[in-house]
Coordinates of C-alpha atoms and ligand atoms in Angstrom, one line a residue:
X43 CA 0.0 0.0 0.0
X44 CA 1.6 3.3 -1.0
X45 CA 2.0 6.0 1.6
X46 CA 2.3 8.8 -1.0
X47 CA 0.4 8.8 -4.3
X48 CA 1.8 11.1 -6.9
X49 CA 0.4 12.5 -10.2
X50 CA 3.1 14.0 -12.4
X51 CA 2.2 16.1 -15.5
X52 CA 5.2 14.9 -17.5
X53 CA 7.6 12.0 -17.8
X54 CA 11.1 13.2 -16.7
X55 CA 9.4 15.4 -14.0
X56 CA 8.0 12.1 -12.6
X57 CA 11.5 10.6 -12.4
X58 CA 12.8 13.8 -10.8
X59 CA 10.1 13.6 -8.0
X60 CA 10.7 9.8 -7.6
X61 CA 14.4 10.5 -7.2
X62 CA 13.8 13.1 -4.5
X63 CA 11.6 10.7 -2.5
X64 CA 14.2 7.8 -2.8
X65 CA 16.9 10.1 -1.5
X66 CA 14.6 10.7 1.5
X67 CA 14.5 7.0 2.1
X68 CA 11.2 6.0 0.5
X69 CA 11.0 3.2 -2.1
X70 CA 9.4 4.6 -5.3
X71 CA 8.0 3.3 -8.5
X72 CA 7.1 5.4 -11.6
X73 CA 4.1 4.0 -13.5
X74 CA 3.7 5.0 -17.1
X75 CA 0.2 6.4 -17.7
X76 CA -3.0 5.9 -15.7
X77 CA -2.6 2.6 -13.9
X78 CA -4.6 -0.4 -15.1
X79 CA -4.7 -3.2 -12.6
X80 CA -2.9 -3.5 -9.3
X81 CA -0.2 -0.9 -8.4
X82 CA 3.4 -2.1 -7.7
X83 CA 4.7 -2.3 -4.1
X84 CA 6.4 0.9 -3.0
X85 CA 6.2 3.6 -0.4
X86 CA 5.6 6.1 -3.2
X87 CA 3.9 5.5 -6.5
X88 CA 4.3 8.2 -9.1
X89 CA 1.9 8.1 -12.1
X90 CA 3.6 9.8 -15.0
X91 CA 1.1 11.5 -17.4
X92 CA 1.7 13.6 -20.4
X93 CA -0.9 16.2 -19.2
X94 CA 1.1 19.4 -19.1
X95 CA 0.0 20.7 -22.5
X96 CA -2.9 18.3 -23.2
X97 CA -6.4 19.7 -23.6
X98 CA -7.8 20.7 -20.2
X99 CA -10.6 18.1 -20.1
X100 CA -8.2 15.3 -20.9
X101 CA -5.6 16.5 -18.3
X102 CA -8.3 16.7 -15.6
X103 CA -9.9 13.3 -16.5
X104 CA -6.5 11.5 -16.5
X105 CA -5.4 13.1 -13.3
X106 CA -8.6 12.2 -11.6
X107 CA -8.3 8.6 -12.9
X108 CA -4.8 8.4 -11.5
X109 CA -6.0 9.9 -8.2
X110 CA -8.7 7.3 -7.9
X111 CA -6.3 4.5 -8.6
X112 CA -3.9 5.8 -6.0
X113 CA -6.7 6.2 -3.4
X114 CA -8.1 2.8 -4.1
X115 CA -4.6 1.4 -3.4
X116 CA -4.6 3.1 0.0
X117 CA -2.4 6.2 -0.6
X118 CA -2.6 8.4 2.5
X119 CA -1.6 11.7 0.8
X120 CA -1.8 12.9 -2.9
X121 CA 1.0 14.9 -4.5
X122 CA 0.3 16.8 -7.8
X123 CA 3.7 17.4 -9.4
X124 CA 4.3 20.1 -12.0
X125 CA 7.3 21.9 -13.4
X126 CA 9.6 24.1 -11.2
X127 CA 9.0 26.9 -13.8
X128 CA 5.2 26.5 -13.3
X129 CA 4.7 25.6 -17.0
X130 CA 1.1 26.4 -17.8
X131 CA -1.2 28.8 -19.6
X132 CA -4.2 30.9 -18.5
X133 CA -6.3 27.9 -19.7
X134 CA -4.4 25.5 -17.5
X135 CA -3.5 22.9 -16.7
X136 CA -2.2 23.4 -13.2
X137 CA -5.3 25.3 -11.9
X138 CA -8.0 23.0 -13.4
X139 CA -6.2 19.8 -12.4
X140 CA -5.7 21.1 -8.8
X141 CA -9.3 22.3 -8.6
X142 CA -10.5 18.8 -9.6
X143 CA -8.2 17.1 -7.1
X144 CA -9.3 19.5 -4.3
X145 CA -12.9 18.6 -5.0
X146 CA -12.3 14.9 -5.3
X147 CA -10.4 14.8 -2.1
X148 CA -12.9 17.1 -0.3
X149 CA -10.0 19.0 1.3
X150 CA -10.9 22.6 0.3
X151 CA -7.3 23.8 0.2
X152 CA -3.9 23.0 -1.1
X153 CA -0.5 24.7 -1.0
X154 CA 1.3 25.4 -4.3
X155 CA 5.1 25.5 -4.4
X156 CA 7.3 25.0 -7.4
X157 CA 10.7 26.0 -5.7
X158 CA 13.8 24.0 -6.5
X159 CA 16.7 26.0 -5.0
X160 CA 19.4 23.5 -6.1
X161 CA 18.4 24.3 -9.6
X162 CA 18.0 28.0 -9.0
X163 CA 14.2 28.1 -8.8
X164 CA 13.1 30.2 -5.8
X165 CA 9.8 31.9 -4.8
X166 CA 9.9 35.3 -3.0
X167 CA 6.8 37.3 -2.2
X168 CA 4.9 35.0 -4.6
X169 CA 7.3 35.7 -7.4
X170 CA 9.2 32.9 -9.1
X171 CA 12.8 33.4 -10.0
X172 CA 15.1 31.3 -12.2
X173 CA 18.5 32.1 -10.9
X174 CA 18.6 35.8 -10.6
X175 CA 16.0 36.5 -13.2
X176 CA 12.2 36.7 -12.8
X177 CA 10.4 33.9 -14.5
X178 CA 9.1 36.2 -17.2
X179 CA 12.7 37.3 -18.0
X180 CA 14.3 33.9 -17.8
X181 CA 13.8 32.7 -21.4
X182 CA 10.5 30.9 -20.2
X183 CA 8.6 33.9 -21.7
X184 CA 9.5 32.4 -25.1
X185 CA 8.6 28.8 -24.4
X186 CA 6.8 27.5 -27.5
X187 CA 3.9 25.8 -25.6
X188 CA 3.7 27.4 -22.2
X189 CA 5.2 31.0 -22.4
X190 CA 5.4 32.3 -18.9
X191 CA 5.0 36.1 -19.1
X192 CA 4.1 36.8 -15.4
X193 CA 6.3 35.9 -12.5
X194 CA 3.6 36.5 -9.9
X195 CA 2.3 33.1 -9.1
X196 CA -0.6 34.4 -7.1
X197 CA -1.9 36.1 -10.2
X198 CA -0.9 33.2 -12.6
X199 CA -2.8 30.6 -10.5
X200 CA -5.7 33.0 -9.9
X201 CA -6.3 33.2 -13.7
X202 CA -6.5 29.4 -13.9
X203 CA -9.1 28.7 -11.1
X204 CA -12.4 30.0 -9.9
X205 CA -11.0 29.6 -6.3
X206 CA -9.0 32.3 -4.6
X207 CA -5.2 32.3 -4.0
X208 CA -3.3 33.6 -1.0
X209 CA 0.3 33.9 -0.1
X210 CA 2.4 32.5 2.8
X211 CA 5.3 35.0 2.6
X212 CA 9.0 34.6 3.3
X213 CA 8.7 36.2 6.8
X214 CA 6.4 33.5 7.9
X215 CA 8.2 30.7 6.2
X216 CA 11.4 31.8 8.0
X217 CA 9.7 31.1 11.4
X218 CA 9.3 27.4 10.6
X219 CA 6.7 24.6 10.2
X220 CA 4.3 25.6 13.0
X221 CA 4.1 29.2 11.7
X222 CA 3.6 28.0 8.1
X223 CA 0.8 25.6 9.3
X224 CA -1.0 28.4 11.2
X225 CA -0.8 30.7 8.2
X226 CA -2.2 28.0 5.8
X227 CA -5.0 27.2 8.3
X228 CA -5.8 30.9 8.5
X229 CA -5.9 31.2 4.7
X230 CA -8.2 28.2 4.4
X231 CA -10.5 29.5 7.1
X232 CA -10.8 32.8 5.3
X233 CA -11.9 31.0 2.1
X234 CA -8.7 30.7 0.1
X235 CA -8.4 27.5 -2.0
X236 CA -4.7 27.8 -2.5
X237 CA -1.6 29.3 -0.9
X238 CA 1.5 30.1 -2.9
X239 CA 4.2 29.5 -0.3
X240 CA 7.6 31.3 -0.5
X241 CA 10.8 29.2 -0.4
X242 CA 14.4 30.3 -1.0
X243 CA 16.2 27.3 0.5
X244 CA 16.0 23.6 1.1
X245 CA 15.4 24.4 4.8
X246 CA 12.3 26.3 3.8
X247 CA 11.1 23.4 1.7
X248 CA 11.6 20.9 4.6
X249 CA 9.6 23.2 6.9
X250 CA 6.8 23.5 4.4
X251 CA 6.8 19.7 3.9
X252 CA 6.5 19.3 7.7
X253 CA 3.7 21.9 7.9
X254 CA 1.7 20.0 5.2
X255 CA 1.8 16.6 7.0
X256 CA -2.0 16.6 7.6
X257 CA -2.9 17.9 4.1
X258 CA -4.7 15.5 1.8
X259 CA -3.3 17.2 -1.2
X260 CA 0.1 18.9 -1.9
X261 CA 0.9 20.6 -5.2
X262 CA 4.3 21.7 -6.4
X263 CA 7.7 20.8 -7.9
X264 CA 9.9 18.0 -6.7
X265 CA 11.5 20.3 -4.1
X266 CA 8.6 20.5 -1.7
X267 CA 8.5 16.7 -1.6
X268 CA 11.8 16.7 0.2
X269 CA 10.1 17.2 3.6
X270 CA 7.5 14.4 3.1
X271 CA 9.5 11.2 4.0
X272 CA 10.2 12.6 7.5
X273 CA 6.4 13.0 8.1
X274 CA 5.8 9.3 7.3
X275 CA 8.8 8.4 9.5
X276 CA 7.5 10.5 12.4
X277 CA 4.1 8.8 12.1
X278 CA 5.9 5.4 12.4
X279 CA 4.9 4.4 8.9
X280 CA 8.3 4.5 7.2
X281 CA 11.3 2.5 8.4
X282 CA 14.8 4.0 8.7
X283 CA 16.1 2.6 5.5
X284 CA 19.0 4.7 4.3
X285 CA 20.5 3.7 1.0
X286 CA 18.4 0.5 0.7
X287 CA 15.5 2.5 -0.7
X288 CA 17.4 2.8 -4.0
X289 CA 18.4 -0.9 -4.2
X290 CA 17.9 -2.3 -7.7
X291 CA 18.7 -5.8 -9.1
X292 CA 22.3 -6.1 -10.1
X293 CA 23.3 -4.2 -13.3
X294 CA 25.1 -6.1 -15.9
X295 CA 25.3 -6.7 -19.7
X296 CA 26.1 -4.7 -22.7
X297 CA 25.8 -0.9 -22.4
X298 CA 24.6 1.9 -24.7
X299 CA 23.8 5.6 -24.8
X300 CA 21.2 7.1 -27.1
X301 CA 21.1 10.9 -27.4
X302 CA 18.3 12.8 -29.0
X303 CA 18.6 16.0 -27.0
X304 CA 20.2 19.0 -28.6
X305 CA 20.6 21.0 -25.4
X306 CA 23.9 22.5 -24.4
X307 CA 24.7 20.0 -21.6
X308 CA 24.0 17.0 -23.9
X309 CA 26.1 18.4 -26.7
X310 CA 29.0 18.7 -24.2
X311 CA 28.5 15.1 -23.0
X312 CA 28.7 13.9 -26.6
X313 CA 31.9 15.9 -27.0
X314 CA 33.4 14.2 -24.0
X315 CA 32.3 10.7 -25.2
X316 CA 34.0 11.3 -28.6
X317 CA 37.4 11.0 -26.7
X318 CA 36.4 8.3 -24.2
X319 CA 34.0 5.8 -25.9
X320 CA 32.9 4.4 -29.2
X321 CA 30.8 7.3 -30.5
X322 CA 28.6 7.4 -33.6
X323 CA 27.1 10.8 -34.6
X324 CA 24.3 10.3 -37.1
X325 CA 24.0 13.0 -39.7
X326 CA 20.3 13.2 -39.9
X327 CA 20.4 16.3 -42.1
X328 CA 22.5 14.5 -44.8
X329 CA 20.3 11.4 -44.7
X330 CA 16.8 12.0 -43.3
X331 CA 15.8 8.4 -43.6
X332 CA 14.9 6.3 -40.5
X333 CA 15.6 2.9 -42.2
X334 CA 19.0 4.0 -43.5
X335 CA 20.0 5.5 -40.1
X336 CA 18.9 2.4 -38.3
X337 CA 21.0 0.2 -40.6
X338 CA 24.0 2.5 -40.3
X339 CA 23.8 2.4 -36.5
X340 CA 23.4 -1.4 -36.2
X341 CA 26.2 -2.0 -38.7
X342 CA 28.5 0.3 -36.8
X343 CA 27.6 -1.2 -33.3
X344 CA 27.8 -4.8 -34.4
X345 CA 31.4 -5.5 -33.2
X346 CA 31.4 -2.9 -30.4
X347 CA 28.7 -4.1 -27.9
X348 CA 30.0 -4.9 -24.5
X349 CA 30.5 -3.6 -20.9
X350 CA 32.0 -0.3 -22.2
X351 CA 29.2 1.8 -23.5
X352 CA 28.6 2.6 -27.2
X353 CA 27.3 6.2 -27.7
X354 CA 24.9 6.9 -30.6
X355 CA 23.7 10.5 -31.0
X356 CA 21.4 12.2 -33.4
X357 CA 21.9 15.5 -31.6
X358 CA 23.1 18.5 -33.6
X359 CA 23.9 22.1 -33.0
X360 CA 21.1 24.7 -33.5
X361 CA 22.0 25.6 -37.1
X362 CA 21.7 21.9 -38.2
X363 CA 18.5 21.5 -36.2
X364 CA 17.1 24.6 -37.9
X365 CA 18.1 23.3 -41.3
X366 CA 16.4 19.9 -40.8
X367 CA 13.3 21.7 -39.4
X368 CA 13.3 24.0 -42.5
X369 CA 13.4 20.9 -44.7
X370 CA 10.8 18.7 -43.0
X371 CA 8.9 21.0 -40.6
X372 CA 9.5 21.1 -36.9
X373 CA 7.2 18.3 -35.8
X374 CA 8.2 15.9 -38.6
X375 CA 11.9 16.5 -37.9
X376 CA 11.5 15.8 -34.2
X377 CA 9.3 12.7 -34.9
X378 CA 11.9 11.3 -37.4
X379 CA 14.7 11.5 -34.9
X380 CA 12.6 10.2 -32.0
X381 CA 11.4 7.2 -34.1
X382 CA 14.9 6.5 -35.4
X383 CA 16.3 6.4 -31.9
X384 CA 13.4 4.3 -30.6
X385 CA 14.0 1.8 -33.4
X386 CA 17.7 1.7 -32.6
X387 CA 16.9 1.1 -28.9
X388 CA 14.6 -1.7 -29.8
X389 CA 17.2 -3.3 -32.1
X390 CA 20.1 -2.9 -29.6
X391 CA 18.0 -4.6 -26.8
X392 CA 17.2 -7.4 -29.2
X393 CA 21.0 -7.7 -29.7
X394 CA 21.6 -8.0 -26.0
X395 CA 21.9 -4.5 -24.6
X396 CA 20.7 -4.5 -20.9
X397 CA 21.9 -1.1 -19.7
X398 CA 20.7 2.0 -21.5
X399 CA 21.1 5.8 -21.0
X400 CA 18.7 8.0 -23.0
X401 CA 19.3 11.7 -23.3
X402 CA 16.3 14.0 -23.9
X403 CA 12.8 14.2 -22.5
X404 CA 10.8 13.6 -25.6
X405 CA 13.4 11.1 -26.8
X406 CA 13.0 9.2 -23.5
X407 CA 9.3 9.1 -24.0
X408 CA 9.6 7.6 -27.5
X409 CA 12.2 5.0 -26.4
X410 CA 10.2 3.9 -23.3
X411 CA 7.0 3.6 -25.3
X412 CA 8.7 1.5 -28.0
X413 CA 10.3 -0.8 -25.4
X414 CA 6.9 -1.5 -23.8
X415 CA 7.9 -0.3 -20.3
X416 CA 5.1 -0.3 -17.8
X417 CA 6.9 0.9 -14.7
X418 CA 10.3 2.2 -13.6
X419 CA 11.7 1.3 -10.1
X420 CA 13.9 4.1 -9.0
X421 CA 17.5 3.4 -8.0
X422 CA 20.6 5.3 -7.1
X423 CA 21.2 8.8 -8.4
X424 CA 24.0 9.3 -11.1
X425 CA 23.9 13.1 -11.2
X426 CA 21.3 15.5 -9.6
X427 CA 17.8 14.6 -10.9
X428 CA 18.9 11.5 -12.8
X429 CA 18.7 8.1 -11.2
X430 CA 19.2 4.6 -12.6
X431 CA 15.9 2.8 -12.9
X432 CA 14.8 -0.8 -13.4
X433 CA 12.2 -1.0 -16.2
X434 CA 9.4 -3.6 -15.7
X435 CA 8.6 -5.9 -17.3
X436 CA 11.6 -5.6 -19.6
X437 CA 14.3 -6.2 -16.9
X438 CA 16.4 -3.4 -18.5
X439 CA 18.3 -0.8 -16.5
X440 CA 17.4 2.6 -17.9
X441 CA 18.6 6.1 -17.1
X442 CA 16.5 8.8 -18.6
X443 CA 18.2 12.2 -18.7
X444 CA 16.5 15.4 -19.2
X445 CA 18.6 17.2 -21.8
X446 CA 20.1 19.9 -19.6
X447 CA 21.0 17.6 -16.7
X448 CA 24.2 15.9 -15.9
X449 CA 28.0 16.6 -15.8
X450 CA 30.2 16.5 -18.9
X451 CA 31.3 12.9 -18.2
X452 CA 27.7 11.7 -17.5
X453 CA 27.6 9.0 -20.2
X454 CA 30.7 7.3 -18.8
X455 CA 30.0 8.0 -15.2
X456 CA 26.7 6.3 -15.5
X457 CA 28.4 3.0 -16.2
X458 CA 31.1 3.5 -13.6
X459 CA 33.5 3.7 -16.6
Ligands
ADP128 P1 15.6 17.9 -24.3 O1 15.4 17.1 -23.0 O2 16.9 18.5 -24.4 O3 14.5 18.9 -24.5 P2 14.2 16.2 -26.1 O4 14.5 14.8 -26.5 O5 13.0 16.5 -25.3 O6 15.5 16.9 -25.5 O7 13.9 17.1 -27.4 C1 14.9 17.2 -28.5 C2 14.1 17.1 -29.8 O8 15.0 17.4 -30.8 C3 13.5 15.8 -30.0 O9 12.2 15.9 -30.6 C4 14.5 15.2 -31.1 O10 13.8 14.3 -31.9 C5 14.9 16.5 -31.8 N1 16.2 16.3 -32.5 C6 17.2 15.6 -32.1 N2 18.2 15.6 -33.0 C7 17.8 16.4 -34.0 C8 18.4 16.9 -35.2 N3 19.6 16.5 -35.6 N4 17.6 17.7 -36.0 C9 16.4 18.1 -35.6 N5 15.8 17.7 -34.5 C10 16.5 16.9 -33.7

């Protein structure tokens, strides 16, 4: 029976949350999509949806179905996970999904906190910062799907809900868990449905987590989940487990890396791999043909598979990406690369690969779908936000890396190489 039931609005965000809970000593399993049938055994079950930019009605329906499955399995608290940059539009989906969950749980109130200080996301007087920049001056104002043009989260969330939104400011958060709890109770009693809660440090997040122990619903980024394992431990529900929470079956067998992210961190990691591992860089622009690229990759890898990873990358610098997009259109270019890498993953697994790193959020989604993964058991962290996972029912070890995560030597470090 899970202690904590989580609903994540995207895939790598679900892994990030699971990773945070495992570091806090909870066992965690990420389930792909609304669960059908019995849930896996774990202290925390994280349902990974693709609901961040889905139509509102679909996002609400899937989130409620996930909530019902988690409650039916016995979850004592529900966590709605969204991005640390509060990715959403005035139409949703954070407000409408949270409204539906508040109603389903009959709790009348939930806190909202996307802060992730380790990654530079902080909330002060209700305003979200990315590093030293306000959210609306951080580059997020140009996001293609969820442009964030207002850093004031009280206003942003107010536009997405028919409920009212209050603030628990920094000065209260500084005083600790008891003061935060009193402030939230006061807001609820005065009719507020939500409270944006300021947080500048991990200590603030731990205090907010403690204050939210009795809440049926918590909404936020992975950061505010940091304080939750201690609540279950204090209630005698969670054993002292230490590192055992992240134990996975032994990792062995041929190793590979597939990169479809074109972000700066991933391009650097490919540059490092060039000097330290067998590395194939596919020239998608020169040969935009999935079958030919698959054949090239398999031919190249045939005599190289083993304990030392092979690295296959479709990633390219911005001018080459732009050229392929100009030739095929943005969506078709992305889909071609994602399908090519998914086919390569499938073929490498058929040829014996058991340990696989995938770089890129969308790319990871395509690979995991193709491999028929139903759930990911979360293991030890390689770099901040990226754990090894054990993919059921395939028996593969997978590490799914959001494009901008990981140090330069990530691809080799992952395999202890
Ligand atoms: P990130 O996590 O860095 O955002 P994603 O995998 O989510 O990475 O997104 C990268 C997108 O870029 C994917 O849709 C991928 O298919 C696409 N892509 C990868 N390589 C190329 C390329 N050479 N030309 C055009 N698009 C590419």
